[in-house]
Amino acid sequence: MPDELRDRGLRLTPQRELVLAAVRELGHANPEEIAEMVRLKHPGINLSTVYRNLETLENVGLVIHSHLGHGGATYHAADDINHLHLVCGKCGSVGEAPIETAAQFVNTIADDYSFKTDVTHFAIHGTCARCLETL
Amino acid sequence: MPDELRDRGLRLTPQRELVLAAVRELGHANPEEIAEMVRLKHPGINLSTVYRNLETLENVGLVIHSHLGHGGATYHAADDINHLHLVCGKCGSVGEAPIETAAQFVNTIADDYSFKTDVTHFAIHGTCARCLETL
DNA sequence: TAGGTAGATGCGACAACTTTGCAAGTGGCT
DNA sequence: AGCCACTTGCAAAGTTGTCGCATCTACCTA
């Protein structure tokens, strides 16, 4: 679908297409990982081009970033954000749970604080089952 | 209570006391803000000393960090972590809600995924009431 | 109370990650 | 085919946090 880029007023460059494809394929990935994947087909791409394209793609709503750990952002395809992330503070593993798991929590906060929460933006932090066992 | 430091095997230095005091006074603050406050009484303190003391104080359980925004950590007094943070992605405001608000959510995740979540570590991201109005 | 020592501090260098300026390149319109 | 604004590559710089090392000092011991 090359027109999904043009329709949003963006030029269709190989770099841009490959960045979007990488985000979709990787599920969630940081800029460095995305650059690596893009380089398989377009070895010369510069990291700053990746950063700029991620920002651009996010501005037009094709891509979304979230924060899974202490460090930088990870990027997702916008239409793939239907889950929340369970990040283990011990081993760093990233689990997923359907977004409905938080539905009541979100509603409570909306009712009590008029705050519309986006549960996918930040990870849910805690300790995973395996790490709990080994304590 | 100077002995709360010594009791945990830490030397009682003016810098360390002031860092702890600043964390307690500020409620939540990043290392730079903490350094600024410490400098009011101890102008010479080095930023790396602040970082090292925050790490040390966290190791002995007097201080805890959490992530409120895209950037770095913010620090709290450990006995002050009884609320979760509602961070508005538009205006950056930080609201609070009692930790019980998330109790059922936490239980659901524990039951379904054996994942023990720490809701205070990452902020709850979304849009605050005021920003929702002005959309 | 003086002295020794492990731990703490200050300082500068370094590292990781991201942003920016600018010149050269190129997609898309006419 | 040609033009122009948008993109890219590259290098430099900004940010934030970490590290090595020499110096200093809190605390223990005699």
Short mmCIF file of C-alpha atoms (C1' of nucleotides) in Angstrom, two decimals:
data_model
loop_
_atom_site.label_atom_id
_atom_site.label_comp_id
_atom_site.label_asym_id
_atom_site.label_seq_id
_atom_site.Cartn_x
_atom_site.Cartn_y
_atom_site.Cartn_z
CA MET A 1 0.00 0.00 0.00
CA PRO A 2 2.31 2.77 -1.08
CA ASP A 3 -0.51 5.29 -1.13
CA GLU A 4 -1.01 5.17 2.60
CA LEU A 5 2.08 7.36 2.73
CA ARG A 6 1.23 9.67 -0.12
CA ASP A 7 -2.33 10.04 1.11
CA ARG A 8 -0.94 11.57 4.25
CA GLY A 9 1.13 14.09 2.40
CA LEU A 10 4.39 12.20 2.69
CA ARG A 11 6.81 11.43 -0.06
CA LEU A 12 7.36 7.83 -0.76
CA THR A 13 11.04 7.17 -0.37
CA PRO A 14 12.60 3.74 -0.08
CA GLN A 15 13.90 4.60 3.37
CA ARG A 16 10.52 5.63 4.61
CA GLU A 17 8.78 2.58 3.24
CA LEU A 18 11.37 0.31 4.77
CA VAL A 19 11.15 1.98 8.16
CA LEU A 20 7.40 1.52 8.22
CA ALA A 21 7.74 -2.08 7.05
CA ALA A 22 10.31 -2.77 9.75
CA VAL A 23 8.10 -1.33 12.47
CA ARG A 24 5.25 -3.53 11.32
CA GLU A 25 7.36 -6.62 11.08
CA LEU A 26 9.19 -6.22 14.35
CA GLY A 27 6.14 -5.64 16.51
CA HIS A 28 7.98 -3.53 18.96
CA ALA A 29 11.45 -2.29 18.40
CA ASN A 30 13.72 0.58 19.18
CA PRO A 31 15.26 2.83 16.54
CA GLU A 32 18.49 0.88 16.45
CA GLU A 33 16.73 -2.41 15.80
CA ILE A 34 14.63 -0.80 13.14
CA ALA A 35 17.73 0.59 11.46
CA GLU A 36 19.29 -2.86 11.50
CA MET A 37 16.32 -4.40 9.78
CA VAL A 38 16.15 -1.63 7.21
CA ARG A 39 19.81 -2.09 6.45
CA LEU A 40 19.17 -5.61 5.24
CA LYS A 41 17.58 -4.11 2.17
CA HIS A 42 19.04 -0.64 2.18
CA PRO A 43 22.46 -0.84 3.77
CA GLY A 44 23.30 2.82 3.61
CA ILE A 45 20.48 4.20 5.73
CA ASN A 46 21.52 6.64 8.38
CA LEU A 47 20.29 6.39 11.93
CA SER A 48 19.08 9.95 11.92
CA THR A 49 16.92 9.15 8.93
CA VAL A 50 15.32 6.41 10.98
CA TYR A 51 14.68 8.80 13.83
CA ARG A 52 13.24 11.40 11.52
CA ASN A 53 11.00 8.94 9.77
CA LEU A 54 9.72 7.49 12.99
CA GLU A 55 8.80 10.96 14.11
CA THR A 56 7.16 11.73 10.81
CA LEU A 57 5.25 8.47 10.72
CA GLU A 58 4.10 9.06 14.26
CA ASN A 59 2.85 12.52 13.36
CA VAL A 60 0.61 11.11 10.65
CA GLY A 61 -0.63 8.34 12.89
CA LEU A 62 0.91 5.30 11.24
CA VAL A 63 3.23 4.55 14.11
CA ILE A 64 3.13 4.96 17.87
CA HIS A 65 5.84 4.83 20.44
CA SER A 66 5.64 3.52 23.94
CA HIS A 67 7.99 3.12 26.85
CA LEU A 68 8.77 -0.37 27.96
CA GLY A 69 11.85 0.13 30.02
CA HIS A 70 14.09 2.65 31.61
CA GLY A 71 15.63 3.59 28.35
CA GLY A 72 14.31 4.93 25.13
CA ALA A 73 11.13 4.48 23.19
CA THR A 74 9.95 1.45 21.30
CA TYR A 75 7.83 1.76 18.21
CA HIS A 76 4.73 -0.06 17.09
CA ALA A 77 2.50 0.03 14.09
CA ALA A 78 -0.47 2.15 15.07
CA ASP A 79 -2.97 -0.54 14.19
CA ASP A 80 -1.12 -3.07 16.29
CA ILE A 81 -1.70 -1.37 19.63
CA ASN A 82 -4.26 -3.68 21.08
CA HIS A 83 -2.31 -5.00 23.99
CA LEU A 84 -0.58 -3.73 27.06
CA HIS A 85 2.94 -4.67 28.03
CA LEU A 86 3.93 -6.48 31.17
CA VAL A 87 7.59 -5.78 31.72
CA CYS A 88 9.47 -7.73 34.34
CA GLY A 89 11.83 -5.59 36.35
CA LYS A 90 14.00 -8.56 37.20
CA CYS A 91 14.59 -10.34 33.92
CA GLY A 92 13.39 -7.72 31.48
CA SER A 93 10.97 -9.99 29.72
CA VAL A 94 8.04 -8.35 27.98
CA GLY A 95 4.70 -10.06 28.19
CA GLU A 96 1.43 -8.96 26.71
CA ALA A 97 -2.12 -8.80 27.91
CA PRO A 98 -5.22 -7.77 26.01
CA ILE A 99 -6.11 -4.18 26.46
CA GLU A 100 -9.51 -5.16 27.89
CA THR A 101 -7.74 -6.30 31.03
CA ALA A 102 -7.46 -2.67 31.98
CA ALA A 103 -10.91 -1.61 30.84
CA GLN A 104 -12.40 -1.27 34.28
CA PHE A 105 -9.35 0.47 35.64
CA VAL A 106 -9.49 2.95 32.78
CA ASN A 107 -13.16 3.57 33.42
CA THR A 108 -12.63 4.15 37.11
CA ILE A 109 -10.01 6.75 36.43
CA ALA A 110 -12.18 8.38 33.82
CA ASP A 111 -15.09 8.56 36.24
CA ASP A 112 -13.16 9.70 39.28
CA TYR A 113 -10.58 12.00 37.73
CA SER A 114 -11.85 12.81 34.26
CA PHE A 115 -8.54 11.48 33.08
CA LYS A 116 -8.52 9.58 29.81
CA THR A 117 -5.79 7.02 30.14
CA ASP A 118 -3.79 5.42 27.39
CA VAL A 119 -2.64 2.19 28.98
CA THR A 120 -0.43 1.21 26.10
CA HIS A 121 1.91 4.16 26.27
CA PHE A 122 3.75 3.06 29.35
CA ALA A 123 4.43 -0.51 30.22
CA ILE A 124 2.99 -2.19 33.26
CA HIS A 125 5.95 -2.82 35.49
CA GLY A 126 6.30 -5.69 37.88
CA THR A 127 7.68 -9.16 38.33
CA CYS A 128 6.92 -12.01 36.01
CA ALA A 129 5.78 -15.48 37.05
CA ARG A 130 9.14 -17.10 36.47
CA CYS A 131 11.04 -14.56 38.51
CA LEU A 132 8.50 -14.76 41.33
CA GLU A 133 9.18 -18.48 41.57
CA THR A 134 12.89 -18.14 41.89
CA LEU A 135 12.75 -15.68 44.76
CA MET B 1 16.95 10.76 62.29
CA PRO B 2 20.56 10.56 61.30
CA ASP B 3 20.72 6.93 62.36
CA GLU B 4 18.39 5.80 59.62
CA LEU B 5 21.42 6.12 57.39
CA ARG B 6 23.96 4.58 59.72
CA ASP B 7 21.61 1.75 60.59
CA ARG B 8 21.70 0.73 56.97
CA GLY B 9 25.45 0.67 56.84
CA LEU B 10 25.84 4.04 55.20
CA ARG B 11 28.13 6.83 56.22
CA LEU B 12 26.45 9.98 57.21
CA THR B 13 27.82 12.69 54.99
CA PRO B 14 26.31 16.13 54.60
CA GLN B 15 25.75 15.48 50.90
CA ARG B 16 23.91 12.26 51.56
CA GLU B 17 21.72 13.75 54.23
CA LEU B 18 20.86 16.65 52.01
CA VAL B 19 20.02 14.45 49.06
CA LEU B 20 17.65 12.42 51.18
CA ALA B 21 16.12 15.56 52.64
CA ALA B 22 15.64 17.02 49.18
CA VAL B 23 13.92 13.89 47.90
CA ARG B 24 11.55 14.01 50.84
CA GLU B 25 10.83 17.67 50.49
CA LEU B 26 10.36 17.71 46.76
CA GLY B 27 7.91 14.81 46.59
CA HIS B 28 8.99 13.79 43.16
CA ALA B 29 11.99 15.21 41.46
CA ASN B 30 14.68 14.32 39.00
CA PRO B 31 18.38 14.31 39.84
CA GLU B 32 18.93 17.79 38.49
CA GLU B 33 16.18 19.27 40.64
CA ILE B 34 17.49 17.43 43.64
CA ALA B 35 20.96 18.77 43.01
CA GLU B 36 19.58 22.28 42.79
CA MET B 37 17.87 21.99 46.12
CA VAL B 38 20.92 20.47 47.77
CA ARG B 39 23.05 23.30 46.43
CA LEU B 40 21.06 25.79 48.46
CA LYS B 41 22.78 24.45 51.54
CA HIS B 42 25.82 22.80 50.04
CA PRO B 43 26.71 24.70 46.89
CA GLY B 44 29.64 22.56 45.86
CA ILE B 45 27.87 19.25 45.43
CA ASN B 46 28.61 17.43 42.22
CA LEU B 47 25.89 15.97 40.05
CA SER B 48 27.56 12.59 40.04
CA THR B 49 27.41 12.57 43.81
CA VAL B 50 23.68 13.10 43.58
CA TYR B 51 23.36 10.21 41.15
CA ARG B 52 25.47 7.96 43.33
CA ASN B 53 23.58 8.82 46.46
CA LEU B 54 20.24 8.29 44.84
CA GLU B 55 21.40 4.88 43.76
CA THR B 56 22.74 4.10 47.19
CA LEU B 57 19.62 5.32 48.96
CA GLU B 58 17.52 3.28 46.61
CA ASN B 59 19.55 0.17 47.35
CA VAL B 60 18.85 0.47 51.06
CA GLY B 61 15.18 1.16 50.47
CA LEU B 62 14.92 4.78 51.55
CA VAL B 63 14.21 6.08 48.10
CA ILE B 64 12.45 4.77 45.02
CA HIS B 65 12.48 5.94 41.47
CA SER B 66 9.70 5.90 38.99
CA HIS B 67 9.22 7.00 35.43
CA LEU B 68 6.78 9.79 34.81
CA GLY B 69 7.72 10.93 31.39
CA HIS B 70 9.71 10.17 28.33
CA GLY B 71 12.95 11.08 29.92
CA GLY B 72 14.75 10.03 33.01
CA ALA B 73 13.71 8.85 36.42
CA THR B 74 12.08 10.80 39.20
CA TYR B 75 12.75 10.00 42.81
CA HIS B 76 10.46 9.66 45.78
CA ALA B 77 10.87 8.95 49.43
CA ALA B 78 10.14 5.25 49.82
CA ASP B 79 7.47 5.84 52.45
CA ASP B 80 5.72 8.29 50.18
CA ILE B 81 4.82 5.82 47.45
CA ASN B 82 1.17 5.41 48.14
CA HIS B 83 -0.20 6.90 44.98
CA LEU B 84 -0.01 6.39 41.27
CA HIS B 85 0.76 9.12 38.82
CA LEU B 86 -1.52 10.37 36.10
CA VAL B 87 0.65 12.12 33.57
CA CYS B 88 -0.98 14.17 30.86
CA GLY B 89 0.66 13.72 27.51
CA LYS B 90 -0.55 17.10 26.31
CA CYS B 91 0.32 19.51 29.08
CA GLY B 92 2.68 17.35 31.11
CA SER B 93 0.80 17.83 34.35
CA VAL B 94 1.18 15.12 36.96
CA GLY B 95 -1.88 14.15 38.95
CA GLU B 96 -2.18 11.56 41.65
CA ALA B 97 -4.63 8.86 42.50
CA PRO B 98 -4.66 6.50 45.46
CA ILE B 99 -3.01 3.23 44.78
CA GLU B 100 -6.22 1.40 45.61
CA THR B 101 -7.67 2.66 42.36
CA ALA B 102 -5.64 0.01 40.63
CA ALA B 103 -6.23 -2.76 43.14
CA GLN B 104 -8.62 -4.75 41.04
CA PHE B 105 -6.54 -4.31 37.92
CA VAL B 106 -3.50 -5.57 39.79
CA ASN B 107 -5.43 -8.55 41.06
CA THR B 108 -6.70 -9.44 37.62
CA ILE B 109 -3.22 -9.44 36.20
CA ALA B 110 -1.95 -11.48 39.12
CA ASP B 111 -4.71 -14.05 38.63
CA ASP B 112 -4.52 -14.28 34.86
CA TYR B 113 -0.79 -13.93 34.27
CA SER B 114 0.88 -14.59 37.61
CA PHE B 115 2.44 -11.19 37.12
CA LYS B 116 2.92 -9.07 40.21
CA THR B 117 2.55 -5.50 39.08
CA ASP B 118 4.04 -2.44 40.67
CA VAL B 119 1.72 0.29 39.51
CA THR B 120 3.79 3.11 40.93
CA HIS B 121 6.90 2.46 38.89
CA PHE B 122 5.57 3.74 35.61
CA ALA B 123 3.15 6.57 35.33
CA ILE B 124 -0.34 6.16 33.96
CA HIS B 125 -0.29 8.06 30.71
CA GLY B 126 -3.22 9.85 29.19
CA THR B 127 -4.98 13.15 28.85
CA CYS B 128 -6.04 15.25 31.80
CA ALA B 129 -9.47 16.78 32.31
CA ARG B 130 -8.41 20.27 31.37
CA CYS B 131 -6.76 19.20 28.12
CA LEU B 132 -9.77 17.07 27.21
CA GLU B 133 -11.97 20.15 27.48
CA THR B 134 -9.88 22.26 25.20
CA LEU B 135 -9.84 19.74 22.37
"C1'" DT C 1 41.82 11.99 71.27
"C1'" DA C 2 44.88 10.63 67.38
"C1'" DG C 3 45.31 7.63 63.40
"C1'" DG C 4 44.17 4.28 59.96
"C1'" DT C 5 41.07 2.68 56.54
"C1'" DA C 6 37.20 1.84 53.83
"C1'" DG C 7 33.94 4.41 51.85
"C1'" DA C 8 32.48 8.98 49.80
"C1'" DT C 9 33.31 13.01 47.00
"C1'" DG C 10 34.80 16.04 43.13
"C1'" DC C 11 36.24 16.32 38.71
"C1'" DG C 12 36.96 15.32 34.19
"C1'" DA C 13 36.52 11.96 30.66
"C1'" DC C 14 33.55 8.94 28.55
"C1'" DA C 15 29.41 6.50 26.73
"C1'" DA C 16 24.77 5.99 24.85
"C1'" DC C 17 21.20 8.04 22.69
"C1'" DT C 18 18.99 11.63 20.16
"C1'" DT C 19 18.78 16.11 17.74
"C1'" DT C 20 20.31 19.58 14.49
"C1'" DG C 21 22.53 22.24 10.53
"C1'" DC C 22 23.74 22.03 6.09
"C1'" DA C 23 24.87 20.52 1.54
"C1'" DA C 24 23.57 17.18 -1.80
"C1'" DG C 25 20.01 14.22 -3.60
"C1'" DT C 26 15.33 12.96 -5.24
"C1'" DG C 27 10.12 12.35 -5.48
"C1'" DG C 28 6.29 14.25 -7.59
"C1'" DC C 29 4.14 17.95 -10.07
"C1'" DT C 30 3.88 20.79 -14.51
"C1'" DA D 1 12.53 17.22 -19.07
"C1'" DG D 2 12.83 20.59 -15.27
"C1'" DC D 3 11.79 22.66 -10.98
"C1'" DC D 4 11.14 22.90 -6.04
"C1'" DA D 5 10.21 21.43 -1.72
"C1'" DC D 6 10.89 17.55 0.87
"C1'" DT D 7 14.46 13.91 2.26
"C1'" DT D 8 18.70 12.06 3.13
"C1'" DG D 9 23.56 11.50 4.70
"C1'" DC D 10 27.01 13.16 7.37
"C1'" DA D 11 29.18 15.30 10.97
"C1'" DA D 12 28.81 18.02 14.95
"C1'" DA D 13 26.68 19.01 19.04
"C1'" DG D 14 23.33 18.32 22.87
"C1'" DT D 15 21.55 15.47 26.78
"C1'" DT D 16 21.65 12.45 30.31
"C1'" DG D 17 23.85 9.32 32.98
"C1'" DT D 18 28.25 6.51 34.17
"C1'" DC D 19 33.14 5.68 35.36
"C1'" DG D 20 38.12 6.07 36.86
"C1'" DC D 21 40.96 8.04 39.87
"C1'" DA D 22 43.05 11.07 43.17
"C1'" DT D 23 41.71 13.30 47.32
"C1'" DC D 24 39.16 13.66 51.34
"C1'" DT D 25 36.56 12.25 55.48
"C1'" DA D 26 33.36 9.62 58.58
"C1'" DC D 27 33.85 6.25 61.72
"C1'" DC D 28 36.15 2.59 64.20
"C1'" DT D 29 39.92 1.33 67.29
"C1'" DA D 30 43.43 1.80 70.38
#
